[in-house]
């Protein structure tokens, strides 16, 4: 473990590595369950809507993996766009997000 969790005391509201991992694991488990449910129908390869859904879930799973890597690299919670901390409230809703709200909307525009 490379993260020094004792430092987080000076940053109220800052997401700890422990919390982040728990949220990411939860997000990953629910996406995996969704994928399995899609697979269980047995017709996902034929159905374009279903395969689009499965692709979207797989993309989120990749983002979750990247978020785990950022925890290991101690860059988790830092916006890749502006290098500012992503607000804890946003990380609670979207634990695998790479951008703050401003950069996300700029990227989507
Ligand atoms: Zn940003």
mmCIF file of C-alpha atoms and ligand atoms in Angstrom:
data_model
loop_
_atom_site.group_PDB
_atom_site.id
_atom_site.type_symbol
_atom_site.label_atom_id
_atom_site.label_comp_id
_atom_site.label_asym_id
_atom_site.label_seq_id
_atom_site.Cartn_x
_atom_site.Cartn_y
_atom_site.Cartn_z
ATOM 1 C CA UNK A 1 0.000 0.000 0.000
ATOM 2 C CA UNK A 2 1.566 3.220 -1.107
ATOM 3 C CA UNK A 3 -1.175 5.646 -0.091
ATOM 4 C CA UNK A 4 -0.682 7.489 3.163
ATOM 5 C CA UNK A 5 -4.204 7.638 4.553
ATOM 6 C CA UNK A 6 -3.137 9.631 7.606
ATOM 7 C CA UNK A 7 -2.720 12.702 5.389
ATOM 8 C CA UNK A 8 -6.395 12.757 4.510
ATOM 9 C CA UNK A 9 -7.255 14.291 7.879
ATOM 10 C CA UNK A 10 -6.237 17.721 6.634
ATOM 11 C CA UNK A 11 -8.636 17.488 3.679
ATOM 12 C CA UNK A 12 -12.181 17.127 4.963
ATOM 13 C CA UNK A 13 -14.409 15.540 2.347
ATOM 14 C CA UNK A 14 -11.454 14.045 0.515
ATOM 15 C CA UNK A 15 -12.136 10.516 -0.691
ATOM 16 C CA UNK A 16 -9.815 7.986 0.926
ATOM 17 C CA UNK A 17 -8.235 5.193 -1.090
ATOM 18 C CA UNK A 18 -10.202 2.716 1.015
ATOM 19 C CA UNK A 19 -13.549 4.356 0.234
ATOM 20 C CA UNK A 20 -12.633 4.727 -3.423
ATOM 21 C CA UNK A 21 -11.736 1.038 -3.726
ATOM 22 C CA UNK A 22 -14.991 0.000 -2.065
ATOM 23 C CA UNK A 23 -17.048 2.170 -4.386
ATOM 24 C CA UNK A 24 -15.141 0.993 -7.441
ATOM 25 C CA UNK A 25 -15.556 -2.641 -6.437
ATOM 26 C CA UNK A 26 -19.262 -2.082 -5.949
ATOM 27 C CA UNK A 27 -19.526 -0.356 -9.343
ATOM 28 C CA UNK A 28 -17.561 -3.167 -10.994
ATOM 29 C CA UNK A 29 -19.684 -5.886 -9.383
ATOM 30 C CA UNK A 30 -22.933 -4.300 -10.523
ATOM 31 C CA UNK A 31 -21.597 -3.835 -14.099
ATOM 32 C CA UNK A 32 -20.413 -7.467 -14.159
ATOM 33 C CA UNK A 33 -23.880 -8.573 -13.033
ATOM 34 C CA UNK A 34 -25.435 -6.491 -15.814
ATOM 35 C CA UNK A 35 -23.111 -8.063 -18.374
ATOM 36 C CA UNK A 36 -23.927 -11.553 -17.128
ATOM 37 C CA UNK A 37 -27.641 -10.779 -17.308
ATOM 38 C CA UNK A 38 -27.190 -9.678 -20.921
ATOM 39 C CA UNK A 39 -25.170 -12.797 -21.743
ATOM 40 C CA UNK A 40 -27.764 -14.998 -20.066
ATOM 41 C CA UNK A 41 -30.357 -14.017 -22.656
ATOM 42 C CA UNK A 42 -28.210 -15.840 -25.222
ATOM 43 C CA UNK A 43 -29.064 -13.472 -28.054
ATOM 44 C CA UNK A 44 -26.762 -10.533 -27.367
ATOM 45 C CA UNK A 45 -24.680 -11.176 -30.504
ATOM 46 C CA UNK A 46 -27.777 -10.902 -32.708
ATOM 47 C CA UNK A 47 -29.368 -7.964 -30.998
ATOM 48 C CA UNK A 48 -27.759 -4.613 -31.801
ATOM 49 C CA UNK A 49 -29.343 -2.825 -28.874
ATOM 50 C CA UNK A 50 -28.069 -5.485 -26.486
ATOM 51 C CA UNK A 51 -24.561 -5.478 -27.908
ATOM 52 C CA UNK A 52 -24.477 -1.676 -27.720
ATOM 53 C CA UNK A 53 -25.491 -1.988 -24.074
ATOM 54 C CA UNK A 54 -22.803 -4.610 -23.461
ATOM 55 C CA UNK A 55 -20.194 -2.386 -25.148
ATOM 56 C CA UNK A 56 -21.185 0.537 -22.935
ATOM 57 C CA UNK A 57 -20.846 -1.642 -19.832
ATOM 58 C CA UNK A 58 -17.440 -2.915 -20.975
ATOM 59 C CA UNK A 59 -16.258 0.664 -21.474
ATOM 60 C CA UNK A 60 -17.281 1.499 -17.911
ATOM 61 C CA UNK A 61 -15.445 -1.611 -16.680
ATOM 62 C CA UNK A 62 -12.312 -0.351 -18.445
ATOM 63 C CA UNK A 63 -12.738 3.042 -16.791
ATOM 64 C CA UNK A 64 -13.109 1.293 -13.437
ATOM 65 C CA UNK A 65 -9.860 -0.620 -14.059
ATOM 66 C CA UNK A 66 -8.137 2.654 -14.919
ATOM 67 C CA UNK A 67 -9.473 4.199 -11.725
ATOM 68 C CA UNK A 68 -7.987 1.313 -9.707
ATOM 69 C CA UNK A 69 -4.659 1.978 -11.435
ATOM 70 C CA UNK A 70 -4.921 5.670 -10.518
ATOM 71 C CA UNK A 71 -5.405 4.739 -6.859
ATOM 72 C CA UNK A 72 -2.172 2.726 -7.058
ATOM 73 C CA UNK A 73 -0.446 5.655 -8.769
ATOM 74 C CA UNK A 74 -1.800 8.116 -6.163
ATOM 75 C CA UNK A 75 -3.461 10.206 -8.863
ATOM 76 C CA UNK A 76 -7.010 9.108 -8.048
ATOM 77 C CA UNK A 77 -9.432 11.997 -7.611
ATOM 78 C CA UNK A 78 -7.345 14.391 -9.692
ATOM 79 C CA UNK A 79 -8.934 15.694 -12.879
ATOM 80 C CA UNK A 80 -7.034 14.617 -16.006
ATOM 81 C CA UNK A 81 -8.143 17.814 -17.714
ATOM 82 C CA UNK A 82 -7.203 20.591 -15.299
ATOM 83 C CA UNK A 83 -5.233 18.644 -12.628
ATOM 84 C CA UNK A 84 -7.504 19.979 -9.883
ATOM 85 C CA UNK A 85 -9.068 17.688 -7.281
ATOM 86 C CA UNK A 86 -12.412 16.239 -8.325
ATOM 87 C CA UNK A 87 -15.043 17.075 -5.649
ATOM 88 C CA UNK A 88 -15.761 14.185 -3.262
ATOM 89 C CA UNK A 89 -19.511 14.440 -3.989
ATOM 90 C CA UNK A 90 -18.818 13.755 -7.651
ATOM 91 C CA UNK A 91 -16.584 10.777 -6.832
ATOM 92 C CA UNK A 92 -19.349 9.347 -4.663
ATOM 93 C CA UNK A 93 -21.706 9.307 -7.637
ATOM 94 C CA UNK A 94 -19.131 8.482 -10.325
ATOM 95 C CA UNK A 95 -16.185 6.797 -8.571
ATOM 96 C CA UNK A 96 -14.437 6.018 -11.872
ATOM 97 C CA UNK A 97 -14.713 9.478 -13.418
ATOM 98 C CA UNK A 98 -11.547 10.974 -14.898
ATOM 99 C CA UNK A 99 -12.738 14.573 -15.068
ATOM 100 C CA UNK A 100 -14.272 17.260 -12.917
ATOM 101 C CA UNK A 101 -17.697 18.545 -13.967
ATOM 102 C CA UNK A 102 -16.252 21.511 -15.906
ATOM 103 C CA UNK A 103 -13.808 19.385 -17.924
ATOM 104 C CA UNK A 104 -16.389 16.661 -18.503
ATOM 105 C CA UNK A 105 -18.875 19.106 -19.995
ATOM 106 C CA UNK A 106 -16.108 20.684 -22.060
ATOM 107 C CA UNK A 107 -15.189 17.224 -23.400
ATOM 108 C CA UNK A 108 -18.832 16.456 -24.197
ATOM 109 C CA UNK A 109 -19.450 19.780 -25.926
HETATM 110 ZN ZN1 LIG B 1 -11.039 19.475 -14.627
#
